[in-house]
PDB file of C-alpha atoms in Angstrom:
ATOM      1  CA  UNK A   1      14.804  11.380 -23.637  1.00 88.00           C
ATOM      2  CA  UNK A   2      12.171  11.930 -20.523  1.00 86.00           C
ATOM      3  CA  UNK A   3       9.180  12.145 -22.927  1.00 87.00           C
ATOM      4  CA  UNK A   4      10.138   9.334 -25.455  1.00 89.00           C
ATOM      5  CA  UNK A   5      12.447   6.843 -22.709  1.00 88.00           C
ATOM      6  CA  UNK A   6      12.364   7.214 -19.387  1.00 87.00           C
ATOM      7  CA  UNK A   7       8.702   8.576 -18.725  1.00 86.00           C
ATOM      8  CA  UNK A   8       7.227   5.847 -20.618  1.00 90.00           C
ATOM      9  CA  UNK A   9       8.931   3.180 -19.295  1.00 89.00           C
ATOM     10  CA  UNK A  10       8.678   4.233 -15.691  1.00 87.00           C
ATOM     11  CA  UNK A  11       4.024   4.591 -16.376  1.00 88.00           C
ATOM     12  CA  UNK A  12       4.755   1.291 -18.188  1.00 90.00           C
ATOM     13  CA  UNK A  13       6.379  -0.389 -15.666  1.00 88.00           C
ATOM     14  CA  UNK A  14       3.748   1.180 -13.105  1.00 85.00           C
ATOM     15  CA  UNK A  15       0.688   0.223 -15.183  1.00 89.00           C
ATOM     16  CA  UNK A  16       1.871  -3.658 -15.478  1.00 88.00           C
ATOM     17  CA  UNK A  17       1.647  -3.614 -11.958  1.00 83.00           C
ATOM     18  CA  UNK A  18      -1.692  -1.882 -11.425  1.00 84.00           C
ATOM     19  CA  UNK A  19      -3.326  -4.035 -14.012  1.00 87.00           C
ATOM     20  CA  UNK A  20      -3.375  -6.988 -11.686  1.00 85.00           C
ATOM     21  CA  UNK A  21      -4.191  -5.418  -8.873  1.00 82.00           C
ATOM     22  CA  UNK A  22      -8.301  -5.602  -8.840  1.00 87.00           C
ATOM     23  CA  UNK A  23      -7.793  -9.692  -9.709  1.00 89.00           C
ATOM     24  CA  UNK A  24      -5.518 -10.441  -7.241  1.00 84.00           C
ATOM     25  CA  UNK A  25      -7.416  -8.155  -4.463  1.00 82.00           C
ATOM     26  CA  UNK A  26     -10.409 -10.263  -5.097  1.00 88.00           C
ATOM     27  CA  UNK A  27      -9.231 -13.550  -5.401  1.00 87.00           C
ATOM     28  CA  UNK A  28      -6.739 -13.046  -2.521  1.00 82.00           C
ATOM     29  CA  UNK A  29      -9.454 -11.783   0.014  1.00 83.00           C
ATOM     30  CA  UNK A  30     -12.247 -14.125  -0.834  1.00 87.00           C
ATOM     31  CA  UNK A  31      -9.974 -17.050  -0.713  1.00 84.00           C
ATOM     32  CA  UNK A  32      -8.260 -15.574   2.734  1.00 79.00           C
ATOM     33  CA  UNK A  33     -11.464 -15.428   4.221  1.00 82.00           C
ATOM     34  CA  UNK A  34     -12.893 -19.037   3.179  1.00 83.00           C
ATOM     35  CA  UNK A  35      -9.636 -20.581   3.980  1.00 77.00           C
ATOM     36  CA  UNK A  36     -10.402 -19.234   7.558  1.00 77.00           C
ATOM     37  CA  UNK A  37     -13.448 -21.721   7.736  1.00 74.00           C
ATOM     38  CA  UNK A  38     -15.278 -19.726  10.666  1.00 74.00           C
ATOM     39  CA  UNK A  39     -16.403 -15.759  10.628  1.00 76.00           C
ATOM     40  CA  UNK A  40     -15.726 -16.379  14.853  1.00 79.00           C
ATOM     41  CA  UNK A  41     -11.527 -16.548  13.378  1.00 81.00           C
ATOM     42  CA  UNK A  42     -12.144 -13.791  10.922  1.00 81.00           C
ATOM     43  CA  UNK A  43     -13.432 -11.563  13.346  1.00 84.00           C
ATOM     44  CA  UNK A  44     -10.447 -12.214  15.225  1.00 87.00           C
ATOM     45  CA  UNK A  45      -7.918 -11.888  12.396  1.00 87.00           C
ATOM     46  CA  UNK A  46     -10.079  -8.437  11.915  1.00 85.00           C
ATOM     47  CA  UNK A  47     -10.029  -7.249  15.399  1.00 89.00           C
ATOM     48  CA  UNK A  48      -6.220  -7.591  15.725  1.00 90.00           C
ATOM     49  CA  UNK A  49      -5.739  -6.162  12.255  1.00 88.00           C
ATOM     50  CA  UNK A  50      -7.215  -3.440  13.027  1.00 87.00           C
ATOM     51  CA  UNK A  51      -5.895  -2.973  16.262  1.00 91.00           C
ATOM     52  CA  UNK A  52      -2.472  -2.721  14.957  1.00 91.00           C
ATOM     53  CA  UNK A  53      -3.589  -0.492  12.013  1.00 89.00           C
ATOM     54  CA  UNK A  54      -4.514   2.202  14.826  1.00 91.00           C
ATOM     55  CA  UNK A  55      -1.637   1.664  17.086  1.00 94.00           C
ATOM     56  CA  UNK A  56       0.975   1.801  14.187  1.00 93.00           C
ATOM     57  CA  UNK A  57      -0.652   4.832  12.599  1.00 92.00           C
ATOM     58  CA  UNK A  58      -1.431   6.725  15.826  1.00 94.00           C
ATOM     59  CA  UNK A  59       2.859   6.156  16.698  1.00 95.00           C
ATOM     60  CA  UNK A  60       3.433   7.312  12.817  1.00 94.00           C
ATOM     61  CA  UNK A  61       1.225  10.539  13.143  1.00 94.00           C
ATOM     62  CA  UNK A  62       3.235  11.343  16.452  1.00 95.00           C
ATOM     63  CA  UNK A  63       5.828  11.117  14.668  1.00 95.00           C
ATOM     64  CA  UNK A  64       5.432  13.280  12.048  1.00 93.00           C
ATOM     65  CA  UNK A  65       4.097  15.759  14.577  1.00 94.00           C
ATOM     66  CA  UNK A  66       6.486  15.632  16.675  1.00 94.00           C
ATOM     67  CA  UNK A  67       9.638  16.416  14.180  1.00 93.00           C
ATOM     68  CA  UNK A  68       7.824  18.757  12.425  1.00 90.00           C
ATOM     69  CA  UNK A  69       7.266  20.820  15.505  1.00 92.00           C
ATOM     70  CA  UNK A  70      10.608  20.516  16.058  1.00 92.00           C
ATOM     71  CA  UNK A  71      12.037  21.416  13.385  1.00 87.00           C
ATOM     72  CA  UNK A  72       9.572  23.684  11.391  1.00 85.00           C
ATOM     73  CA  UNK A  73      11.290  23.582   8.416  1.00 80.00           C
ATOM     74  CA  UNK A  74       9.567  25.985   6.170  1.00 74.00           C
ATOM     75  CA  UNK A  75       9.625  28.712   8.230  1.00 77.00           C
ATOM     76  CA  UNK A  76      12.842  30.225   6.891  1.00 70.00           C
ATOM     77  CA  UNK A  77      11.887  28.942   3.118  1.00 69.00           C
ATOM     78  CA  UNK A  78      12.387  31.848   0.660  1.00 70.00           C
ATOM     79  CA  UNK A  79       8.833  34.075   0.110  1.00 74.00           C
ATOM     80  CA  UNK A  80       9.574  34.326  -3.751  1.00 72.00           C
ATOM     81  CA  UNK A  81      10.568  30.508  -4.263  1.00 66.00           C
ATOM     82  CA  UNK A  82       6.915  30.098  -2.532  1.00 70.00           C
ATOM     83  CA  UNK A  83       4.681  32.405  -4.514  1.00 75.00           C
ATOM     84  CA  UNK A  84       6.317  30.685  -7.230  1.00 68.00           C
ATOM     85  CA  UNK A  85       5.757  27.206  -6.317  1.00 65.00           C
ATOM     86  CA  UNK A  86       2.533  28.472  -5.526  1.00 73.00           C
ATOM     87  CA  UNK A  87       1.811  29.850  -9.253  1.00 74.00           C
ATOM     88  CA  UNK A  88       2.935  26.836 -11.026  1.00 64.00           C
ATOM     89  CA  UNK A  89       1.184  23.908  -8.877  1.00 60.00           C
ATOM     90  CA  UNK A  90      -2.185  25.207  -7.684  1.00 54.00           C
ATOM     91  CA  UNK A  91      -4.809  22.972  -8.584  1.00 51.00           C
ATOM     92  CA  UNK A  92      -8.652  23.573  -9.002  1.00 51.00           C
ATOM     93  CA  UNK A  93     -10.145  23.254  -5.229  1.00 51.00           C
ATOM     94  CA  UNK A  94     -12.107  20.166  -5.197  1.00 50.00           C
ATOM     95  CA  UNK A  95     -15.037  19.829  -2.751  1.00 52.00           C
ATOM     96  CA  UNK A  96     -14.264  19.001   0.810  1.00 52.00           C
ATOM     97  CA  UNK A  97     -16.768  15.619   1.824  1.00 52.00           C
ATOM     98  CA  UNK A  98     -19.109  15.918   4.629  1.00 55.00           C
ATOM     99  CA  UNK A  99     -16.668  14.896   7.381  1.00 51.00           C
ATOM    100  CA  UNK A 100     -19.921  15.053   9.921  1.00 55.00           C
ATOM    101  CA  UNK A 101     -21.938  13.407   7.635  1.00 69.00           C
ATOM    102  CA  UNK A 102     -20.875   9.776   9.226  1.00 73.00           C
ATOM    103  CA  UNK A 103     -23.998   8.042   7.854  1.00 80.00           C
ATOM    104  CA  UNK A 104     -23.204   9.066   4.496  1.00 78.00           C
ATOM    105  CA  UNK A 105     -19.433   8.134   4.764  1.00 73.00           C
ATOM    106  CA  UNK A 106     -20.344   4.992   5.937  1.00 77.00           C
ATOM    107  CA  UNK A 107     -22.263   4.018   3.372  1.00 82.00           C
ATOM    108  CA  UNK A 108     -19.878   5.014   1.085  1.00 77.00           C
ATOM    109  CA  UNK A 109     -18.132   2.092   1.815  1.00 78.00           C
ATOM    110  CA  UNK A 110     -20.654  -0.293   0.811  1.00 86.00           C
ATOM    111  CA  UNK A 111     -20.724  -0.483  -2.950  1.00 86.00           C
ATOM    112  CA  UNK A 112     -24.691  -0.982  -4.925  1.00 86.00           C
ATOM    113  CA  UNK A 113     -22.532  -2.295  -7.963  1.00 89.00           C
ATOM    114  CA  UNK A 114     -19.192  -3.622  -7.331  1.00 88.00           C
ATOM    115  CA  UNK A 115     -18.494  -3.716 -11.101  1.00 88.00           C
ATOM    116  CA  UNK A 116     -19.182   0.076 -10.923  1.00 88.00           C
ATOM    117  CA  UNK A 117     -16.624   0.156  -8.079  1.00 87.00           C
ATOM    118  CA  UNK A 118     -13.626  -1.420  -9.757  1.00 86.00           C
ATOM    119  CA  UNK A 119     -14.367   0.369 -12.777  1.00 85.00           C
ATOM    120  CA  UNK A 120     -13.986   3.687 -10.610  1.00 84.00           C
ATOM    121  CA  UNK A 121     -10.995   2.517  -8.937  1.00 78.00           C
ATOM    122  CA  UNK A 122     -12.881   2.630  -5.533  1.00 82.00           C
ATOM    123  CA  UNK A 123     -10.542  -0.421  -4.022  1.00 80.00           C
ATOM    124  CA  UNK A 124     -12.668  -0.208  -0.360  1.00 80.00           C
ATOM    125  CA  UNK A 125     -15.766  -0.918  -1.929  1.00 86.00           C
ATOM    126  CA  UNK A 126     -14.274  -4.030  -3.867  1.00 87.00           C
ATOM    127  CA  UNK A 127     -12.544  -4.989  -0.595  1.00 83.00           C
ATOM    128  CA  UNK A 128     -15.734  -4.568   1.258  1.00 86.00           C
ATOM    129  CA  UNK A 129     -17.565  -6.719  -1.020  1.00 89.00           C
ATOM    130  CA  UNK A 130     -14.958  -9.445  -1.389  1.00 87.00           C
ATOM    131  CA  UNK A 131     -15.230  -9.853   2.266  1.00 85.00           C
ATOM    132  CA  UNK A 132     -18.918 -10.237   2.255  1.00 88.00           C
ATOM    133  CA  UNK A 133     -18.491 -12.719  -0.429  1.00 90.00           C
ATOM    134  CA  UNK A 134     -16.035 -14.231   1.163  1.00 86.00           C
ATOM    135  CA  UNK A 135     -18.629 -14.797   4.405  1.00 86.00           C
ATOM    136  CA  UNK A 136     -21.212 -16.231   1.871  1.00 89.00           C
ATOM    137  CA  UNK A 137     -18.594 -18.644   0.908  1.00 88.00           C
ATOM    138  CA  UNK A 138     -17.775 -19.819   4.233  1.00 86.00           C
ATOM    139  CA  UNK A 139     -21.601 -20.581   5.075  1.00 86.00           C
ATOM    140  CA  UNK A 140     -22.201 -22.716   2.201  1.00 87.00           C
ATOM    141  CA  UNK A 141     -20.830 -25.889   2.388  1.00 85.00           C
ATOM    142  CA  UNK A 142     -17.652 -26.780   1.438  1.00 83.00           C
ATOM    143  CA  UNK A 143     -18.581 -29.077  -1.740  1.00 87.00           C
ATOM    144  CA  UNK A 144     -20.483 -27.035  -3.480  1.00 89.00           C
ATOM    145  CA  UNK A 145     -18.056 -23.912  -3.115  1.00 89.00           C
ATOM    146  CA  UNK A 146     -15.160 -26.255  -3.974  1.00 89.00           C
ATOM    147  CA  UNK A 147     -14.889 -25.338  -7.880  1.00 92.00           C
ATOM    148  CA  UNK A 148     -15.555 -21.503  -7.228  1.00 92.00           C
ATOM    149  CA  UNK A 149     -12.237 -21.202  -4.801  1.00 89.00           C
ATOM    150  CA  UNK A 150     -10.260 -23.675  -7.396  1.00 91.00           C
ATOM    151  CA  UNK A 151     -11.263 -20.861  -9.867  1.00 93.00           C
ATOM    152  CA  UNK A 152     -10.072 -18.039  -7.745  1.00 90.00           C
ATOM    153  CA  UNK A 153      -6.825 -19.941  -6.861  1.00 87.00           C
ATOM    154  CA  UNK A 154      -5.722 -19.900 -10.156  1.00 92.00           C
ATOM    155  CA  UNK A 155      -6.458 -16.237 -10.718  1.00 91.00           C
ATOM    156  CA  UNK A 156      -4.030 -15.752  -8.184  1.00 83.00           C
ATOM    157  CA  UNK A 157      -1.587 -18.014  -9.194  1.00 84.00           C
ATOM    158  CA  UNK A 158      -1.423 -16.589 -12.508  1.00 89.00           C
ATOM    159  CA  UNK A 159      -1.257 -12.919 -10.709  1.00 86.00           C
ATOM    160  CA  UNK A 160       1.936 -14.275  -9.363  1.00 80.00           C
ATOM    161  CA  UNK A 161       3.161 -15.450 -12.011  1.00 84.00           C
ATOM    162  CA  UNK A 162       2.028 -12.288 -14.115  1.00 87.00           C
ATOM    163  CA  UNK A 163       3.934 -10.147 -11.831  1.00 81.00           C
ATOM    164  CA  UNK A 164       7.242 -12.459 -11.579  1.00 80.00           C
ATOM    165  CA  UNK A 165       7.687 -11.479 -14.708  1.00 86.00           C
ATOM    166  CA  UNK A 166       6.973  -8.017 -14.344  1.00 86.00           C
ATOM    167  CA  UNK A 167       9.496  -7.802 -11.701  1.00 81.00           C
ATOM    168  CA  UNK A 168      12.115  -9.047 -13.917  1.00 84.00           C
ATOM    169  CA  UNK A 169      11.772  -5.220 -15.411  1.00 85.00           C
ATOM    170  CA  UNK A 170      12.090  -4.140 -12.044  1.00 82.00           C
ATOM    171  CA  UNK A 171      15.424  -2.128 -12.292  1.00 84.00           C
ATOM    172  CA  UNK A 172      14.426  -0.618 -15.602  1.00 88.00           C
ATOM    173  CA  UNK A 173      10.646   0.424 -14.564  1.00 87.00           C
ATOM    174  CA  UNK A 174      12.234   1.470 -11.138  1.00 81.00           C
ATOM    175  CA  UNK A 175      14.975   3.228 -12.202  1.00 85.00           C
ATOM    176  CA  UNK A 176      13.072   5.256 -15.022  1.00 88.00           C
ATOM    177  CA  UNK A 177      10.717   6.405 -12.390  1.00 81.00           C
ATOM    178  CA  UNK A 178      13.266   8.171 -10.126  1.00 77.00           C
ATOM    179  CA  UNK A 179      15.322   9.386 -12.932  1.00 84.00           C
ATOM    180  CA  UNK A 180      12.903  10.872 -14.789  1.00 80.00           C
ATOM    181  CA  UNK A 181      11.362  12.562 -11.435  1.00 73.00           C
ATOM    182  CA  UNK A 182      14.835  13.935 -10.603  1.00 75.00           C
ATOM    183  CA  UNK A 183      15.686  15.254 -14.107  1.00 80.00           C
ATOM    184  CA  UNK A 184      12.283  17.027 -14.367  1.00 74.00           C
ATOM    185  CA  UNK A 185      12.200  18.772 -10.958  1.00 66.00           C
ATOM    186  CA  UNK A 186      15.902  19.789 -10.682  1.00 64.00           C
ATOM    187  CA  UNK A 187      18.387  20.303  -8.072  1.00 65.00           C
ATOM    188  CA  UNK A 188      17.698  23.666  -7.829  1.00 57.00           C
ATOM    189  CA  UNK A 189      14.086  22.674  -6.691  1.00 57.00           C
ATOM    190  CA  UNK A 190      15.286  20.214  -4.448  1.00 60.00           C
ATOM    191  CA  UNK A 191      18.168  22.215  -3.060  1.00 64.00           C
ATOM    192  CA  UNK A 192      15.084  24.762  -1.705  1.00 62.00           C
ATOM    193  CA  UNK A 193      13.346  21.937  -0.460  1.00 67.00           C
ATOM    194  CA  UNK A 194      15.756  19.869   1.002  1.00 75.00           C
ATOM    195  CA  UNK A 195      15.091  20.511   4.735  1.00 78.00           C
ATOM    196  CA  UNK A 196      11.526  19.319   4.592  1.00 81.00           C
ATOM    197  CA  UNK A 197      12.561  16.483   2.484  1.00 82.00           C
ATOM    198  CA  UNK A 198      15.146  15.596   5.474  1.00 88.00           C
ATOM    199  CA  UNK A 199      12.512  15.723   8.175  1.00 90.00           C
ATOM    200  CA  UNK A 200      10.091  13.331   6.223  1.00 90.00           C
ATOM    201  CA  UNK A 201      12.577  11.162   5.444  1.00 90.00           C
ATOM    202  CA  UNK A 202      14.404  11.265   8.691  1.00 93.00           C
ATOM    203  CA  UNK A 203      10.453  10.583  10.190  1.00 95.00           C
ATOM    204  CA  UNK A 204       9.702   7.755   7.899  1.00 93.00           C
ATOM    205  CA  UNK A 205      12.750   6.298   8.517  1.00 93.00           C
ATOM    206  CA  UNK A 206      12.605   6.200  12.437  1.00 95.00           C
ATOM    207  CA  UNK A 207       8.912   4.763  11.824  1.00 95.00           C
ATOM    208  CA  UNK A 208      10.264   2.140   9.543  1.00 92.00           C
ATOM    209  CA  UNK A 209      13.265   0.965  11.352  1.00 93.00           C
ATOM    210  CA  UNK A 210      12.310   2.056  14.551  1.00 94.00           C
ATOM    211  CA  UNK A 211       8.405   1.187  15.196  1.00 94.00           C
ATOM    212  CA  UNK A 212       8.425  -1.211  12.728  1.00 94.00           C
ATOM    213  CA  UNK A 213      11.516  -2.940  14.279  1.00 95.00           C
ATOM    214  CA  UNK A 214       9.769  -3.249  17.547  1.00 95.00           C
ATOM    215  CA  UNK A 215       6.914  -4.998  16.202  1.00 94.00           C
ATOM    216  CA  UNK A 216       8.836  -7.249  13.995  1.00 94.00           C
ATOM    217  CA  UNK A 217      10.683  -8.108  17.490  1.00 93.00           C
ATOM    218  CA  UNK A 218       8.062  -8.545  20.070  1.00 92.00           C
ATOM    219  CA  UNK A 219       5.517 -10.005  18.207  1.00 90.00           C
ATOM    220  CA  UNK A 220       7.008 -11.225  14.816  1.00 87.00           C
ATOM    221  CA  UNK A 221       9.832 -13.121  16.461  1.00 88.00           C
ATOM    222  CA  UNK A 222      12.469 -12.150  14.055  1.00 91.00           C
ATOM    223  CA  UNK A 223      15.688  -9.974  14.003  1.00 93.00           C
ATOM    224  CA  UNK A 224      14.653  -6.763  12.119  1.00 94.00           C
ATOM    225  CA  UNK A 225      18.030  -7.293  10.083  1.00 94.00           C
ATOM    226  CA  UNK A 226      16.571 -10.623   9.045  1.00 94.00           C
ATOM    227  CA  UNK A 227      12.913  -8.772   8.215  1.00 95.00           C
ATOM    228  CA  UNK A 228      14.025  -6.127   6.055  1.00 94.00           C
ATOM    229  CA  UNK A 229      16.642  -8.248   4.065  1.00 94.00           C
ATOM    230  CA  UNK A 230      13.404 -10.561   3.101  1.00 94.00           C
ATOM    231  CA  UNK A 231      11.279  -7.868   2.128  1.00 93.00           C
ATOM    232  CA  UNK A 232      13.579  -5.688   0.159  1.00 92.00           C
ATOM    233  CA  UNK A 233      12.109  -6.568  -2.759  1.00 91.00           C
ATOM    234  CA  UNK A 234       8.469  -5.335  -1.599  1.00 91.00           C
ATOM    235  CA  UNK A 235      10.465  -2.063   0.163  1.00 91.00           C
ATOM    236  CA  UNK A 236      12.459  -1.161  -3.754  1.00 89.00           C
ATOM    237  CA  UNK A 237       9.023  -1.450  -5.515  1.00 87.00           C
ATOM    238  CA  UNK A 238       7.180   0.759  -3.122  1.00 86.00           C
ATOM    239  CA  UNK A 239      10.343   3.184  -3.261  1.00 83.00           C
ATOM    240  CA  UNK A 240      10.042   3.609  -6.737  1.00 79.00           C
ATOM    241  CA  UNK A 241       6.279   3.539  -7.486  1.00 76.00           C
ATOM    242  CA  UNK A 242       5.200   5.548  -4.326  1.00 75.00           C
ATOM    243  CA  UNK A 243       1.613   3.397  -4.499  1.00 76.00           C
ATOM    244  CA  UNK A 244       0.439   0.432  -1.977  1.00 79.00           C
ATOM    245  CA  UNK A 245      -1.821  -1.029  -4.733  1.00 75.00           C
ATOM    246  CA  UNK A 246       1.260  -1.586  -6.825  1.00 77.00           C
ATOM    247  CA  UNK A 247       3.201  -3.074  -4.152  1.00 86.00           C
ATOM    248  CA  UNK A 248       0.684  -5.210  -2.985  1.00 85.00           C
ATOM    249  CA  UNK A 249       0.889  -7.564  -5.412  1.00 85.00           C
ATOM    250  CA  UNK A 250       4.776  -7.886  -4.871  1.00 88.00           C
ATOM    251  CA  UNK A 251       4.261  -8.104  -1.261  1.00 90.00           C
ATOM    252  CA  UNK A 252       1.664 -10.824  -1.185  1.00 88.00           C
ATOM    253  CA  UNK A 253       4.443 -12.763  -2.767  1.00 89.00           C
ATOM    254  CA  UNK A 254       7.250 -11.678  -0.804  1.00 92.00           C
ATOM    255  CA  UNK A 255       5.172 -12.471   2.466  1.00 92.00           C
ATOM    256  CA  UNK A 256       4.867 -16.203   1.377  1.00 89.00           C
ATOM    257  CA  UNK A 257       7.636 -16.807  -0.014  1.00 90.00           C
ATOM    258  CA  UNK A 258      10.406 -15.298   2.462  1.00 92.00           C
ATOM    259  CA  UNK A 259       8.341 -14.824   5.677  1.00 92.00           C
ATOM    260  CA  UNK A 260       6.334 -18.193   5.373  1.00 90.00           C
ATOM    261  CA  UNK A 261       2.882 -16.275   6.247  1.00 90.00           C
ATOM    262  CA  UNK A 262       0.140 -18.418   5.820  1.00 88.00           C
ATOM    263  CA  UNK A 263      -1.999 -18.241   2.642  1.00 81.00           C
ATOM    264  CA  UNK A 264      -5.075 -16.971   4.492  1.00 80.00           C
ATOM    265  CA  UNK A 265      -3.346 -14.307   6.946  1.00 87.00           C
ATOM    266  CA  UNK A 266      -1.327 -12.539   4.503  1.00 86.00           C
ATOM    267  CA  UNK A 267      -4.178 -12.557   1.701  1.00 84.00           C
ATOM    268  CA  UNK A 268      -6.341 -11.165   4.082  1.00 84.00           C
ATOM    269  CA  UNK A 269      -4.059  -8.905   6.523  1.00 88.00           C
ATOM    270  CA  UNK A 270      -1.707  -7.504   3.223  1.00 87.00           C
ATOM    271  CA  UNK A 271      -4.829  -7.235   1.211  1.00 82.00           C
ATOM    272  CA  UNK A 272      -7.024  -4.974   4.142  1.00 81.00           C
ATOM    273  CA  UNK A 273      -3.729  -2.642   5.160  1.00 82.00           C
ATOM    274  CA  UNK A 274      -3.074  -1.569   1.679  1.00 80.00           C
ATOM    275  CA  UNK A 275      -5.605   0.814   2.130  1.00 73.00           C
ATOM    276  CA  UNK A 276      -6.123   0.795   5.746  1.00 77.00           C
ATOM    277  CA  UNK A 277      -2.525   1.208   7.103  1.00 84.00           C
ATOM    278  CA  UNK A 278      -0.896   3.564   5.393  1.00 83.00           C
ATOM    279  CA  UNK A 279       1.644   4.899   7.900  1.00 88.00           C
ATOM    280  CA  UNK A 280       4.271   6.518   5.720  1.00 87.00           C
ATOM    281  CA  UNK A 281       0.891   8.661   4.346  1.00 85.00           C
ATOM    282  CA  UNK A 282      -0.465   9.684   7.466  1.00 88.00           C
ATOM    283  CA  UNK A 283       3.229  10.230   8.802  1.00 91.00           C
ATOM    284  CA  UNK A 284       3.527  12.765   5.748  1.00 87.00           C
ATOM    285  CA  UNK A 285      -0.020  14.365   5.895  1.00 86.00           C
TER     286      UNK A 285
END
C-alpha cells in the first residue's frame, strides 16, 4: 500500500505543485518589479525585505540555540540506536564550497544562462535574473513593454488557476505524505527520537506564534488569531510538503486573496523570501 498508494500520491501531489513553480517565480517577480514603476521604490521594497529577512532569522537562530542548549536532548540518546542510525543513513560526503571564497560565491548568484539555471533547479539565479529583467522593463517605456507584462499576467493567472485545482487534492496529496512518512519510519524510531523532535517543534512553534505574532501585530496591524486563520491554507501545504517552492505558489494566492497584499509587494516580497527567509530551516540547522 506505501509503494503502490500512498507514496505515489503524496510525490504526485508534490510534483503538481513544483511544476509551476519556475513560471510563476518568473512571471510573479518581473511583473512585481515593473508594477513598482521606479528602481528608487524597489530598492526600498528590497532594503526592508531584507532587513526583516535578517532580523527574523537572527531571532529564529537564537532560538534554536537557545533551547537546544537548554535542553541537549541527545545527550542521553541510546549509543546502539546511534551507531545504527548511523549505519543505515550515512550518505557519500559531498564537497564543502569555498565559504572564503566570497568572489566566487557571489558570482554564483549571477546565472551566464538562465535557461541552464532553471533546468538545474538553481531558483536564485532565476530570481536574480527576473529581477534584472524586471529593471530592464521598468526603463523602457511603458507602451512598448505593455504586451510583454499582458503575456506574463496570464502566465500567472493560469498558475493560479493551475494550482486551485491542485489544491482541491490537497487532503489526499497531504495526507499521503504524512502517512506514508509515519508508516515507513515507525514508532519505535520516533519513540527514540521524540525529545529532539519536541525541542524543534516546541522552537518552531514559539518562532511561529511568538515572533511571528509580534510582527503581524506591530507592523501588520492585525490580530495574530485573524493572521493565521487566513493563511492556514499556505501553513497545511507547507506542513505536509516540508518545501517553500511548493508553498509558494499557494501562498502568493493566499496573500491576495485573504490578506489583500498588493499585486506587486507580495509577488516580489513572497517570491524573494522563499529562498531568502527560511526561518523554520535555519531554526533547525
Amino acid at each position: 500500500f506505501l509503494d503502490y498508494a500512498a507514496e505515489p500520491l503524496g510525490r504526485l501531489f508534490l510534483r503538481l505543485l513544483l511544476m509551476v513553480v519556475l513560471p510563476m517565480v518568473v512571471s510573479s517577480l518581473i511583473l512585481g518589479v515593473a508594477e513598482m514603476g521606479d528602481a528608487a521604490r524597489l530598492g526600498r521594497v528590497a532594503l526592508k525585505t531584507l532587513g526583516f529577512t535578517l532580523l527574523a532569522t537572527s531571532i529564529s537562530v537564537a532560538t534554536g540555540l537557545l533551547f537546544v542548549n537548554i535542553v541537549r536532548p541527545g545527550d542521553n540518546f541510546p549509543q546502539e540506536v546511534r551507531e545504527a542510525l548511523l549505519r543505515k543513513g550515512t550518505l557519500p560526503a559531498a564537497a564543502a564550497p569555498d565559504a572564503g571564497n566570497f568572489t566566487a560565491r557571489l558570482l554564483a548568484l549571477i546565472p551566464d544562462n538562465p535557461l541552464k539555471a532553471a533546468a538545474s533547479g538553481d531558483f536564485l539565479g532565476v530570481m536574480f535574473f527576473a529581477l534584472l529583467f524586471g529593471l530592464g522593463v521598468i526603463c523602457v517605456d511603458r507602451e512598448k513593454t505593455r504586451p510583454l507584462l499582458k503575456v506574463l499576467e496570464a502566465v500567472y493567472e493560469a498558475c493560479i488557476a493551475f494550482i486551485g485545482l491542485v489544491m482541491r487534492a490537497a487532503p489526499v496529496g497531504v495526507g499521503a505524505l504524512i502517512f506514508n512518512l509515519t508508516a515507513r519510519y515507525g514508532l519505535g524510531l520516533l519513540a527514540q527520537l521524540a525529545g529532539y523532535a519536541l525541542v524543534v517543534l516546541a522552537a518552531q512553534a514559539l518562532h511561529l506564534f511568538g515572533t511571528y505574532s509580534v510582527f503581524v501585530r506591530l507592523w501588520g496591524g492585525m490580530r495574530p488569531r485573524d493572521f493565521f486563520r487566513r493563511v492556514q491554507e499556505a501553513m497545511l501545504t507547507a506542513f505536509g510538503t516540508s518545501s517553500s517552492s511548493a508553498t509558494l505558489p499557494v501562498a502568493l494566492r493566499v496573500s491576495e486573496t485573504q490578506l489583500g497584499v498588493p499585486h506587486d509587494i507580495g509577488r516580489f516580497v513572497l517570491t524573494v523570501g522563499a529562498s531568502a527567509n527560511q526561518n523554520g530551516t535555519a531554526l533547525y540547522e
